[in-house]
mmCIF file of C-alpha atoms in Angstrom:
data_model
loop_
_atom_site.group_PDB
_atom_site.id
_atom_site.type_symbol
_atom_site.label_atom_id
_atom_site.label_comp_id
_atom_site.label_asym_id
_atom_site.label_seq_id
_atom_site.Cartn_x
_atom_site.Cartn_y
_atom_site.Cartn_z
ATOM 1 C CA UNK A 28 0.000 0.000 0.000
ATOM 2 C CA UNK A 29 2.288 2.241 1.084
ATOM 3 C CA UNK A 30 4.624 1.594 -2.517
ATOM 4 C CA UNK A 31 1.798 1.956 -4.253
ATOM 5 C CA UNK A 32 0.940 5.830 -3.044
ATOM 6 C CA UNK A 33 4.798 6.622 -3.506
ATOM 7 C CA UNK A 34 4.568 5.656 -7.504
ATOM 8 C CA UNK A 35 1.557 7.791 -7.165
ATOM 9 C CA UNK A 36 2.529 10.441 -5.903
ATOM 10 C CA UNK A 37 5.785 10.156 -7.841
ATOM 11 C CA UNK A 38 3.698 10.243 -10.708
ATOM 12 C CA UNK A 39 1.968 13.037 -9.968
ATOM 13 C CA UNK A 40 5.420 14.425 -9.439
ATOM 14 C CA UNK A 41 6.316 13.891 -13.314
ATOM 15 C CA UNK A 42 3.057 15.387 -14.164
ATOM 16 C CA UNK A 43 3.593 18.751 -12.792
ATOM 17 C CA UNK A 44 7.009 18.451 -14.515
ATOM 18 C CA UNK A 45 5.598 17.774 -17.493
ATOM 19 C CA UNK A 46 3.024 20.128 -17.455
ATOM 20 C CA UNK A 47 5.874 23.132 -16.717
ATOM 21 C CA UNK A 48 8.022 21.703 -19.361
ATOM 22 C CA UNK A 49 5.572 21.962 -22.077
ATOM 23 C CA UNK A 50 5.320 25.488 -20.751
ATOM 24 C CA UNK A 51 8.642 26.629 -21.782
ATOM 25 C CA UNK A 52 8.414 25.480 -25.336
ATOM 26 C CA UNK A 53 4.775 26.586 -25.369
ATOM 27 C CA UNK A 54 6.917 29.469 -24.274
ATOM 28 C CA UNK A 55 9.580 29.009 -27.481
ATOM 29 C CA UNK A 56 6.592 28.468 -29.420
ATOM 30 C CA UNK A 57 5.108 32.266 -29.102
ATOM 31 C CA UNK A 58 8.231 33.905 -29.399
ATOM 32 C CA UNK A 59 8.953 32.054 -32.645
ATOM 33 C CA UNK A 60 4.724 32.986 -33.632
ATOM 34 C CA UNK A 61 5.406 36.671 -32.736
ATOM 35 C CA UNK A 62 9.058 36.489 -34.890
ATOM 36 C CA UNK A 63 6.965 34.874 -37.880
ATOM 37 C CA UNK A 64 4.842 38.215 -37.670
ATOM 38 C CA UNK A 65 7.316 40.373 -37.833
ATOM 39 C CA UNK A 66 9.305 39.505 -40.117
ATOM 40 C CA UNK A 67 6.690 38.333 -42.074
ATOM 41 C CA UNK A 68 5.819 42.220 -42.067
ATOM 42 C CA UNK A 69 6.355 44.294 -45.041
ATOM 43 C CA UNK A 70 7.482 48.582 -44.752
ATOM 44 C CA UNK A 71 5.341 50.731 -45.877
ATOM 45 C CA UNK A 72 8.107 51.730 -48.045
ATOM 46 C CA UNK A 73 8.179 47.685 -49.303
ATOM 47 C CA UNK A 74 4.501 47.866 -49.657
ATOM 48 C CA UNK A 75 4.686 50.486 -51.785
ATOM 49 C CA UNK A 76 7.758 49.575 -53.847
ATOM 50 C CA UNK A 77 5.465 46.130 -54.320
ATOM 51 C CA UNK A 78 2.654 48.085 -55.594
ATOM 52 C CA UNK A 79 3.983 50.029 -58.093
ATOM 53 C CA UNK A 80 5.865 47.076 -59.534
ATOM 54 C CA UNK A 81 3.187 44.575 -59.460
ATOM 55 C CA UNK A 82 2.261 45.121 -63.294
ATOM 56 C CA UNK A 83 5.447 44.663 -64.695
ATOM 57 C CA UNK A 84 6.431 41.916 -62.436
ATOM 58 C CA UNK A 85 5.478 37.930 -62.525
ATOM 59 C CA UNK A 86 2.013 36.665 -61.673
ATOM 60 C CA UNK A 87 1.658 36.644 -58.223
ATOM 61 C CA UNK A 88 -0.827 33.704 -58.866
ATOM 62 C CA UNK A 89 0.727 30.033 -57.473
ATOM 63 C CA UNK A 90 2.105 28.342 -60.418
ATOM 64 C CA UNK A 91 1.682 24.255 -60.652
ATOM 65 C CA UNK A 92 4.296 22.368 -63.243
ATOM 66 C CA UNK A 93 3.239 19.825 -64.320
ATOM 67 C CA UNK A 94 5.512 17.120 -66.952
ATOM 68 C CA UNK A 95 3.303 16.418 -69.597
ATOM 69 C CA UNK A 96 4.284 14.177 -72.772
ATOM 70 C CA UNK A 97 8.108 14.706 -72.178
ATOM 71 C CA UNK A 98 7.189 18.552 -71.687
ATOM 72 C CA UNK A 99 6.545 21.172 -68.950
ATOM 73 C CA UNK A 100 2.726 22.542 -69.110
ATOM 74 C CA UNK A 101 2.141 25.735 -66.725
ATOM 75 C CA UNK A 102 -0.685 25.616 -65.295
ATOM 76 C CA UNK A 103 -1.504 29.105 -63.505
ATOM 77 C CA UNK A 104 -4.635 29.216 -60.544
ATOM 78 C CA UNK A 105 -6.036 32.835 -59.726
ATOM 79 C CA UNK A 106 -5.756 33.903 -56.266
ATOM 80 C CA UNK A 107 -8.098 32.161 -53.545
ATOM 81 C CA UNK A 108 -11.592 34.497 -53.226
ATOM 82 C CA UNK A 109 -13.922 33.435 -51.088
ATOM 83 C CA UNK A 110 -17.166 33.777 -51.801
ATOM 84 C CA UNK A 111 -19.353 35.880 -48.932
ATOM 85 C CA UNK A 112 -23.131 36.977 -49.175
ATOM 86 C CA UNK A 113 -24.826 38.889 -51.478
ATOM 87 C CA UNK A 114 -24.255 42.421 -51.758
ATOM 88 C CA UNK A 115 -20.818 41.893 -49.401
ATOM 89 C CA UNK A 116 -17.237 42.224 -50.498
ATOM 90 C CA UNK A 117 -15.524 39.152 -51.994
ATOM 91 C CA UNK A 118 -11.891 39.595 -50.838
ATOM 92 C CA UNK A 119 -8.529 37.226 -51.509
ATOM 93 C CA UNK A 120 -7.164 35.877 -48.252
ATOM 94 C CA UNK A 121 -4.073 37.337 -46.939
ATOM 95 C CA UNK A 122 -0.569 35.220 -47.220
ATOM 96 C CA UNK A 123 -0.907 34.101 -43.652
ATOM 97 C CA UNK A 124 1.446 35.792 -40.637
ATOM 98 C CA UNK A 125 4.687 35.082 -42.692
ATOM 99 C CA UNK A 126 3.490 37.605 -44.956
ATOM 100 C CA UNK A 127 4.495 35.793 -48.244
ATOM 101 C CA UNK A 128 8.404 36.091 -46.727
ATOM 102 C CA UNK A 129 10.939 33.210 -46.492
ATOM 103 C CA UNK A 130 12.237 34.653 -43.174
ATOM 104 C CA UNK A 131 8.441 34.622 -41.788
ATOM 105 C CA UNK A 132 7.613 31.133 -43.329
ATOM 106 C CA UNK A 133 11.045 29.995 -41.820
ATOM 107 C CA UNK A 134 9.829 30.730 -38.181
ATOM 108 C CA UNK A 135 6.413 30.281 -38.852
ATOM 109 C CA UNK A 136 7.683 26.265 -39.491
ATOM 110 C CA UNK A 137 9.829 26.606 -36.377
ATOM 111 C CA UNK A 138 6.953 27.968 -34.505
ATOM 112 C CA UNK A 139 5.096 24.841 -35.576
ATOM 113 C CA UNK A 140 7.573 22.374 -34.558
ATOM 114 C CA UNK A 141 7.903 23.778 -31.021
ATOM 115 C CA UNK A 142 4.302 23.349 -30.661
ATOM 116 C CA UNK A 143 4.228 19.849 -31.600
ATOM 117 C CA UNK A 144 7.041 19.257 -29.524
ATOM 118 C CA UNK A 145 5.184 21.347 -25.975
ATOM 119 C CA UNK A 146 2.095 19.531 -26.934
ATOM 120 C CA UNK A 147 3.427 15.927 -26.695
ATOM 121 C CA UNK A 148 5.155 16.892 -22.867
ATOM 122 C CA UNK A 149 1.683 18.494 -22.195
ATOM 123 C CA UNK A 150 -0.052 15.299 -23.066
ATOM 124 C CA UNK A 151 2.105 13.596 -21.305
ATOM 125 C CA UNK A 152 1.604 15.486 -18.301
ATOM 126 C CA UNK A 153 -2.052 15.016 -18.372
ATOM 127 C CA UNK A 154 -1.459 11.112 -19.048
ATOM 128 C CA UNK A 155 0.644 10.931 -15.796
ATOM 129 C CA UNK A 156 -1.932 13.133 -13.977
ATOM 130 C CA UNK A 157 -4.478 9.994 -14.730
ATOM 131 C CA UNK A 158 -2.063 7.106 -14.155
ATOM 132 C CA UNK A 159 -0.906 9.124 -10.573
ATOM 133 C CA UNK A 160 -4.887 9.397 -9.693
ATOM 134 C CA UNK A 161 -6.299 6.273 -11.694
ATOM 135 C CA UNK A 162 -9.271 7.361 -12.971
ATOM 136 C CA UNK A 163 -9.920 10.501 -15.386
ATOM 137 C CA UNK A 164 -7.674 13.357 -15.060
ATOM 138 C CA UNK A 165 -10.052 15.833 -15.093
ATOM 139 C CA UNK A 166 -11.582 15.589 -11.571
ATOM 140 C CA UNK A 167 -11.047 19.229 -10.799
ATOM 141 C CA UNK A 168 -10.475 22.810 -12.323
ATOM 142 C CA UNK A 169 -6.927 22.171 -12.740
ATOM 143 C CA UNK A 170 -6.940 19.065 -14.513
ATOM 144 C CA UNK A 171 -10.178 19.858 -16.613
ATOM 145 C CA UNK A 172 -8.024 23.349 -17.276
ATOM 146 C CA UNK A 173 -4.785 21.208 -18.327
ATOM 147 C CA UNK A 174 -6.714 18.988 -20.501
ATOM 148 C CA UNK A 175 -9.227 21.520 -22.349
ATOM 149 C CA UNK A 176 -5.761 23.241 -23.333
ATOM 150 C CA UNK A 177 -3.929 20.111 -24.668
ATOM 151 C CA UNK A 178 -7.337 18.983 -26.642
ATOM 152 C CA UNK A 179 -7.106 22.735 -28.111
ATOM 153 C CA UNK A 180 -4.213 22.286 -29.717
ATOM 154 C CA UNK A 181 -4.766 19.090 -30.695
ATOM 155 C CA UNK A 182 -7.504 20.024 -32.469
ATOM 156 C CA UNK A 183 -5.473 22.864 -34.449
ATOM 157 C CA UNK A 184 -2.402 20.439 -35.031
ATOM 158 C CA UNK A 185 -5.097 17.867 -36.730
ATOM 159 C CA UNK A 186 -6.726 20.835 -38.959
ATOM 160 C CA UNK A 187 -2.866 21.695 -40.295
ATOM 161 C CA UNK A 188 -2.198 17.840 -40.927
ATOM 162 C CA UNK A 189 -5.584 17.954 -42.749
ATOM 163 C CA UNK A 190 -3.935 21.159 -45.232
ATOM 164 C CA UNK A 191 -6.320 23.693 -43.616
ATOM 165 C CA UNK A 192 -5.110 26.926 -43.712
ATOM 166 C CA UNK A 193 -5.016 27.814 -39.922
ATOM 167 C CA UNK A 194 -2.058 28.598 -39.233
ATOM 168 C CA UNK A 195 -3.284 32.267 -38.150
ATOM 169 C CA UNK A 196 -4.486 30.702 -35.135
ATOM 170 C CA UNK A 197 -0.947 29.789 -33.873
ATOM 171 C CA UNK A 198 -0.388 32.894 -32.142
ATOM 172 C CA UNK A 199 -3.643 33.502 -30.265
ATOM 173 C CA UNK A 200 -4.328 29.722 -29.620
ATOM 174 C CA UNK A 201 -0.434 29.591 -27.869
ATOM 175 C CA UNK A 202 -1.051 32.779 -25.538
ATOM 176 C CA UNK A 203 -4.369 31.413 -24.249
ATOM 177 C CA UNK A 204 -2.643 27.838 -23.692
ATOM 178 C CA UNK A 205 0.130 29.478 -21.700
ATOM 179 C CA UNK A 206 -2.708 32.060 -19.864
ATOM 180 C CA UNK A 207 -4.628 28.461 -19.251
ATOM 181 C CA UNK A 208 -1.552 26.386 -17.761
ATOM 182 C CA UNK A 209 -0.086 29.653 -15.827
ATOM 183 C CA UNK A 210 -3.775 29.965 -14.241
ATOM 184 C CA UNK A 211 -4.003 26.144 -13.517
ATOM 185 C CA UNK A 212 -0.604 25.757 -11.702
ATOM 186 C CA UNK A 213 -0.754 28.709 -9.886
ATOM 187 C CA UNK A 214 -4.380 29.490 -8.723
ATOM 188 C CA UNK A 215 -6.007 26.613 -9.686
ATOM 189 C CA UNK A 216 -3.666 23.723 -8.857
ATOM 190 C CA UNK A 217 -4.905 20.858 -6.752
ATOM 191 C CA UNK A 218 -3.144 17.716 -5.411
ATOM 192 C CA UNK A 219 -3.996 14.348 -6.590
ATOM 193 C CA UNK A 220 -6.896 12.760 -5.307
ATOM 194 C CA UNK A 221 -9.372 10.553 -5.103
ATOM 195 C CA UNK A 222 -12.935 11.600 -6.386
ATOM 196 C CA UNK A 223 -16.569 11.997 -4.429
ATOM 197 C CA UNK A 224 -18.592 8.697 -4.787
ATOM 198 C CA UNK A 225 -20.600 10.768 -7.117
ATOM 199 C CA UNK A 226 -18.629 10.678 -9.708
ATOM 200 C CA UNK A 227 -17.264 7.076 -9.662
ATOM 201 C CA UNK A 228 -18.683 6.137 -13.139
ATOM 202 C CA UNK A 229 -18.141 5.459 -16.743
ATOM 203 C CA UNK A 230 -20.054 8.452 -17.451
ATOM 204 C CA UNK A 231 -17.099 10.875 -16.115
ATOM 205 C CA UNK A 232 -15.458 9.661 -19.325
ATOM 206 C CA UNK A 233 -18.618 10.360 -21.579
ATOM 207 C CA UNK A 234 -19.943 13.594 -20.409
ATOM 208 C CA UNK A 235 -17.026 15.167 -19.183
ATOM 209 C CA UNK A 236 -14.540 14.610 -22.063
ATOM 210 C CA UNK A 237 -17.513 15.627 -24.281
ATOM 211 C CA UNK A 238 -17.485 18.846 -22.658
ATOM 212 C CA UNK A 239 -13.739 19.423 -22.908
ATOM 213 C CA UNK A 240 -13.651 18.719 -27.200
ATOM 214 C CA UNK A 241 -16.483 21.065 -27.618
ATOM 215 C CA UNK A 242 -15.024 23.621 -25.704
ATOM 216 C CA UNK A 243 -11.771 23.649 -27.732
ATOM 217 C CA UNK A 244 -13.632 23.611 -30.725
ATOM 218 C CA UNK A 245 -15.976 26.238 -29.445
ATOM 219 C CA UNK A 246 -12.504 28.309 -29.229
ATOM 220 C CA UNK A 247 -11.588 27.952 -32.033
ATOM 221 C CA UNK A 248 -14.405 29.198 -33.446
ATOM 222 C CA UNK A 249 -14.578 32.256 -31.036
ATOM 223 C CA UNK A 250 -11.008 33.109 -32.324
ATOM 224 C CA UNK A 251 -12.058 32.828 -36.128
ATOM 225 C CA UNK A 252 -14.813 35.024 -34.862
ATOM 226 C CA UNK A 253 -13.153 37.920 -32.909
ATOM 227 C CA UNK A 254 -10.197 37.856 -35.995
ATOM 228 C CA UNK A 255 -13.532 38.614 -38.312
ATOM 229 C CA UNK A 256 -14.554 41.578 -36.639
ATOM 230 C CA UNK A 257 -11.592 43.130 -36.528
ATOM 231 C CA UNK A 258 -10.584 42.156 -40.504
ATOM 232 C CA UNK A 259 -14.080 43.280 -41.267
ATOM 233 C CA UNK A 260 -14.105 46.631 -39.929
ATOM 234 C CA UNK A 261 -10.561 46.783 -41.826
ATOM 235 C CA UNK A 262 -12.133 45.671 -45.599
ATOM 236 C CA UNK A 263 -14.751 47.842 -44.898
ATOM 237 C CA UNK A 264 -12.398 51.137 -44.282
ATOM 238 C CA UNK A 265 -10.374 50.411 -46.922
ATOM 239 C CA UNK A 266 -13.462 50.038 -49.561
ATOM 240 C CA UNK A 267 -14.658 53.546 -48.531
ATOM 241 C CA UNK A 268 -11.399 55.627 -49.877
ATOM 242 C CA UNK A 269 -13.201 59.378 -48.697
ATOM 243 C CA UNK A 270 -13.419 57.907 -44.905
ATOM 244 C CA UNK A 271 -10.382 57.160 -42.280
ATOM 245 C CA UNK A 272 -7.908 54.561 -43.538
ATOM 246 C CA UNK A 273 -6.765 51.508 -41.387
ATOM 247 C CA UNK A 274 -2.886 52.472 -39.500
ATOM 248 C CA UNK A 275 0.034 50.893 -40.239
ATOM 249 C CA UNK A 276 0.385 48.188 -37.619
ATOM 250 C CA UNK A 277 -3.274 47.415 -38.223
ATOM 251 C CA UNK A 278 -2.791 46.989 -42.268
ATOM 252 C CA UNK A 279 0.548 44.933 -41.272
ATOM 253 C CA UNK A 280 -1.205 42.571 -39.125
ATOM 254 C CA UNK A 281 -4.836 42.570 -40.999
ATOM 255 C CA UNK A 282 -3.988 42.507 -44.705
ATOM 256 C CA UNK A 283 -2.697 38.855 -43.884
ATOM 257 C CA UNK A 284 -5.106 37.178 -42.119
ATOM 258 C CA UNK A 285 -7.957 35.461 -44.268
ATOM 259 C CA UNK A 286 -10.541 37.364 -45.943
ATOM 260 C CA UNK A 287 -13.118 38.391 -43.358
ATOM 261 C CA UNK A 288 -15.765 35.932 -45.311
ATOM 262 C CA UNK A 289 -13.008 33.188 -45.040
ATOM 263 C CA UNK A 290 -12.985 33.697 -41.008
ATOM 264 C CA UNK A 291 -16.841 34.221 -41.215
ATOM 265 C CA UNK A 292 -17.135 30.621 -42.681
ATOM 266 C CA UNK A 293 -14.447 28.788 -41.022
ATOM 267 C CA UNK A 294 -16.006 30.021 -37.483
ATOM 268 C CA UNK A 295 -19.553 28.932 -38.643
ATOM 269 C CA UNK A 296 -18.196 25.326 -40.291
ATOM 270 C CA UNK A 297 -16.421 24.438 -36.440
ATOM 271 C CA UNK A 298 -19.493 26.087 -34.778
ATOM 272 C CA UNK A 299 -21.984 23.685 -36.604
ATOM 273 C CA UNK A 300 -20.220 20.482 -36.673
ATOM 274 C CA UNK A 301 -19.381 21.003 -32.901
ATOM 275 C CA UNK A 302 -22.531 21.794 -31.935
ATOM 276 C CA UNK A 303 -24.130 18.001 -31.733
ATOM 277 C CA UNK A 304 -21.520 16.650 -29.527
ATOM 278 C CA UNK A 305 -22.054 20.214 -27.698
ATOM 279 C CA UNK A 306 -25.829 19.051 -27.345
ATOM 280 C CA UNK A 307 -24.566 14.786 -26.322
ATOM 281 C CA UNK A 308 -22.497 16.700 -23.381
ATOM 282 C CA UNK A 309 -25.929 17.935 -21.911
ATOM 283 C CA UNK A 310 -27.778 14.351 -22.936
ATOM 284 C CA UNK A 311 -24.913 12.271 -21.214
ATOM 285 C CA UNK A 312 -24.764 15.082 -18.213
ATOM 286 C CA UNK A 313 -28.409 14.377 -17.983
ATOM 287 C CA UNK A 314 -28.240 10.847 -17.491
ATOM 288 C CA UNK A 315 -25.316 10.927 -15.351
ATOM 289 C CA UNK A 316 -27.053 13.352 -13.091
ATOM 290 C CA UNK A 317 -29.982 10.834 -12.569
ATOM 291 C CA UNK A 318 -27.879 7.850 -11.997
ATOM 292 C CA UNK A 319 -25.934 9.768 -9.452
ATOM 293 C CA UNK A 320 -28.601 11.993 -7.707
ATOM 294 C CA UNK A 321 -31.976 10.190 -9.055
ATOM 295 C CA UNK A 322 -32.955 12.987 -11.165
ATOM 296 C CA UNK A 323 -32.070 13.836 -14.490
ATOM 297 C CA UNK A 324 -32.434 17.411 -14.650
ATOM 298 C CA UNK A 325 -32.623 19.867 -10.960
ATOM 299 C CA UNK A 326 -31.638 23.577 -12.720
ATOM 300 C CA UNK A 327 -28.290 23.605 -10.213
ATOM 301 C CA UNK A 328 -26.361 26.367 -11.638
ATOM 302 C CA UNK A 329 -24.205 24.660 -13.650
ATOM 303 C CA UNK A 330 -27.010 23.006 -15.793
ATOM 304 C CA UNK A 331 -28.792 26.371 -15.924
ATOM 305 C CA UNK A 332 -25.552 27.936 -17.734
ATOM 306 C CA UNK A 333 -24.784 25.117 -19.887
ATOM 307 C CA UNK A 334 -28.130 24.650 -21.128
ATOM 308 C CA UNK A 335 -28.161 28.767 -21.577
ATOM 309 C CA UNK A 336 -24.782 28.233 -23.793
ATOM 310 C CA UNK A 337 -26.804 25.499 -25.063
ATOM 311 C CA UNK A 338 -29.431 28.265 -26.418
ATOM 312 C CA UNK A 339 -26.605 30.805 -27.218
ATOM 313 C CA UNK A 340 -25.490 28.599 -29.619
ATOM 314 C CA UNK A 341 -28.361 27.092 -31.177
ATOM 315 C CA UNK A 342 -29.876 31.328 -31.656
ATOM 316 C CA UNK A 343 -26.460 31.652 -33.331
ATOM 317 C CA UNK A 344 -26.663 28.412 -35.825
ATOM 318 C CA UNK A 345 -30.567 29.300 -36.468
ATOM 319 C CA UNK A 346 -30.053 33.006 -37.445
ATOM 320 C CA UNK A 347 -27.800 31.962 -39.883
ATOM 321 C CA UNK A 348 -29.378 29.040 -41.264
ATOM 322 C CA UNK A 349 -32.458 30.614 -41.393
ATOM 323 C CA UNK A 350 -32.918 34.442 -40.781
ATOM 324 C CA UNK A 351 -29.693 35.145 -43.054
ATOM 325 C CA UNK A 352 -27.720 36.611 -40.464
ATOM 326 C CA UNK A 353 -24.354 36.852 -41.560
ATOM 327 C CA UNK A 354 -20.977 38.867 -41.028
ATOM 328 C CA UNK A 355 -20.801 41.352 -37.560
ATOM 329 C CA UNK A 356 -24.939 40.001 -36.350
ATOM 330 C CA UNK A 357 -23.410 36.539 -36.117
ATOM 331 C CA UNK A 358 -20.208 37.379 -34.723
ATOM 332 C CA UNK A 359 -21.317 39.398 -31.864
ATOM 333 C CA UNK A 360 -23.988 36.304 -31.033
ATOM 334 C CA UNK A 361 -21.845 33.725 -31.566
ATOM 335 C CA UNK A 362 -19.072 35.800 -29.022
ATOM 336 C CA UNK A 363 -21.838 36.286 -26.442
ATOM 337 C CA UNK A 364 -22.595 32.337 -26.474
ATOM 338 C CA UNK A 365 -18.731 31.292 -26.042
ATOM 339 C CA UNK A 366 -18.759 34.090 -23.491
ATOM 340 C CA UNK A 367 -21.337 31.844 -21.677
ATOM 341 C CA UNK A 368 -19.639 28.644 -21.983
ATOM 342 C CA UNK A 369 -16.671 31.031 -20.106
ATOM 343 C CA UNK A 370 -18.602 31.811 -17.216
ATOM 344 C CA UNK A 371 -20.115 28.106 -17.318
ATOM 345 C CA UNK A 372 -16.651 27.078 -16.622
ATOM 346 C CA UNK A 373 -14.753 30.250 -15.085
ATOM 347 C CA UNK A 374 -17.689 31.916 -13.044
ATOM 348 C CA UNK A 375 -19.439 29.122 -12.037
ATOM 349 C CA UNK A 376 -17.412 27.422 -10.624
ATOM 350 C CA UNK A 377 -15.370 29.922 -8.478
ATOM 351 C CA UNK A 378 -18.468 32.133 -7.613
ATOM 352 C CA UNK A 379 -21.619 29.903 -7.464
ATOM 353 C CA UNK A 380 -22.357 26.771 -5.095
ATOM 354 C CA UNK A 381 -24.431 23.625 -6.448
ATOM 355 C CA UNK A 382 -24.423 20.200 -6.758
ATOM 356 C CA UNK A 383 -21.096 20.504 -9.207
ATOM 357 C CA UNK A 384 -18.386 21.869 -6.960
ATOM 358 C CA UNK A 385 -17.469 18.530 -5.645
ATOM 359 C CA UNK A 386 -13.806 19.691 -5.802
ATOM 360 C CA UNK A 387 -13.219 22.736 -4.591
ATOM 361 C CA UNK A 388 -11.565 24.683 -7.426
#
């Protein structure tokens, strides 16, 4: 007995250092993020120097060769547009934060590999967490904290291996990690233990890592969406010539995101296909909550909220679909429901008693 609570608690040993590890490449992995930004900016002298030569110099289009019958055919594609509502601009997506530079795509790559490399000692550390505690490792704030940020990331590193252009989201979706992680180990942080009888089931597994994939998702999405507003206001100043034009660091950091009907779209596309698994987390909450305290549903404040995000979501998805809301309408609902799921988790939590703070923080 007494060998088998020093491997756990050694475990839980190599978890924390796990955990800070991946924080100091999560750590490498902004600064090299922030240096793919920069350099991947352009002057406004360069900017200009690029405009004035664009005619006379070679298509900026991406050029495929391809060998063809012993020869070289050249095929040329137009520059990516994407398509946004009626009546609304139709805008070619930015480069991406290297800015079109080799020096930018070089750290940009760098940045990458860091991130890979902070993600596998932060799964890791989460992996020990469960083997120190045998059972889920997401029992408390912290672990549920250290977890939600690992599946975030591995959410983005499966969209790059599937060629989606996302890379934009390497810089914002690192800071929040490391804001998550500093929070959890610092404020949040709780020693290994044992669970309430409560939650002794199968159905920890179910509901609970249901919660934590839709909620990286959900971010996702809420990133896409805050991006949109601000590269939306930025098309729109720049169609209107006679009114204010966007600054300098603005245009350097806006003109290569995605087009603000590219962010519109990717933030709707992760919003819907989340939002069934979003709606199984209440379900398999539900049933959880009736095995455990013979009722399935007892408005404790927890259910209220998530069932409220619940709503947030499904106004957001429905005013789309069918009221035609699109562009800033959308954004600012679709903000106001992730700011729900926030306070679900955040406010909640901390601030409100009910049935679900078994654990303290």
């Amino acid at each position: 007995m007494n060998l088998a609570a020093a491997a756990n608690e050694t475990l839980a040993h190599y978890s924390n250092v796990l955990v800070y590890s991946a924080m100091a490449v999560y750590t490498l992995a902004f600064l090299a993020h922030m240096a793919e930004w920069v350099f991947g900016s352009r002057s406004k002298v360069g900017r200009t120097a690029a405009a004035l030569t664009a005619p006379a110099a070679a298509p900026a289009a991406p050029v495929v060769r391809a060998a063809q019958r012993g020869g070289t055919a050249v095929l040329e594609r137009p520059a990516v547009v994407t398509r946004s509502a009626a009546g609304s601009r139709d805008v070619p997506d930015g480069p991406g934060a290297h800015g079109g530079t080799e020096k930018g795509d070089l750290y940009g790559r760098i940045a990458i590999s860091l991130s890979v490399l902070a993600w596998a000692l932060h799964v890791g550390g989460v992996v020990t967490r469960a083997l120190s505690v045998q059972r889920a490792p997401w029992g408390n704030m912290y672990e549920f904290s250290t977890t939600f940020a690992g599946a975030a990331v591995t959410v983005y590193l499966v969209l790059l291996l599937l060629k989606k252009n996302v890379r934009w989201i390497g810089l914002p979706l690192v800071t929040t990690v490391l804001l998550t992680l500093g929070l959890a180990v610092s404020v949040l942080y709780t020693a290994s233990d044992q669970l309430v009888p409560a939650l002794h089931s199968y159905w920890l597994w179910i509901h609970v890592s249901c919660a934590i994939l839709s909620g990286a998702v959900l971010y996702l999405g809420a990133v896409a969406t805050a991006l949109f507003l601000f590269r939306d206001r930025y098309e729109a100043k720049l169609a209107d010539p006679d009114g204010p034009q966007p600054g300098a660091f603005a245009t350097s950091v806006l003109e290569r995101l995605p087009s603000a009907a590219s962010l519109d779209k990717f933030a709707y596309r992760v919003n819907a296909t989340v939002f069934p698994l979003w709606t199984f987390t209440i379900i398999a909450g539900a049933i959880w909550a009736e095995a455990a305290w013979g009722r399935y549903w007892g408005w404790d404040p927890k259910e209220v909220w998530t069932f409220i995000t619940w709503v947030g979501y499904a106004c957001y998805l429905h005013a789309r679909a069918t009221v035609g809301w699109k562009g800033r309408k959308a954004a600012w609902l679709g903000l106001i429901a992730f700011a729900c799921y926030l306070f679900n988790y955040y406010g909640v939590n901390i601030f409100v008693t009910g049935l679900h703070s078994y654990a303290g923080v």
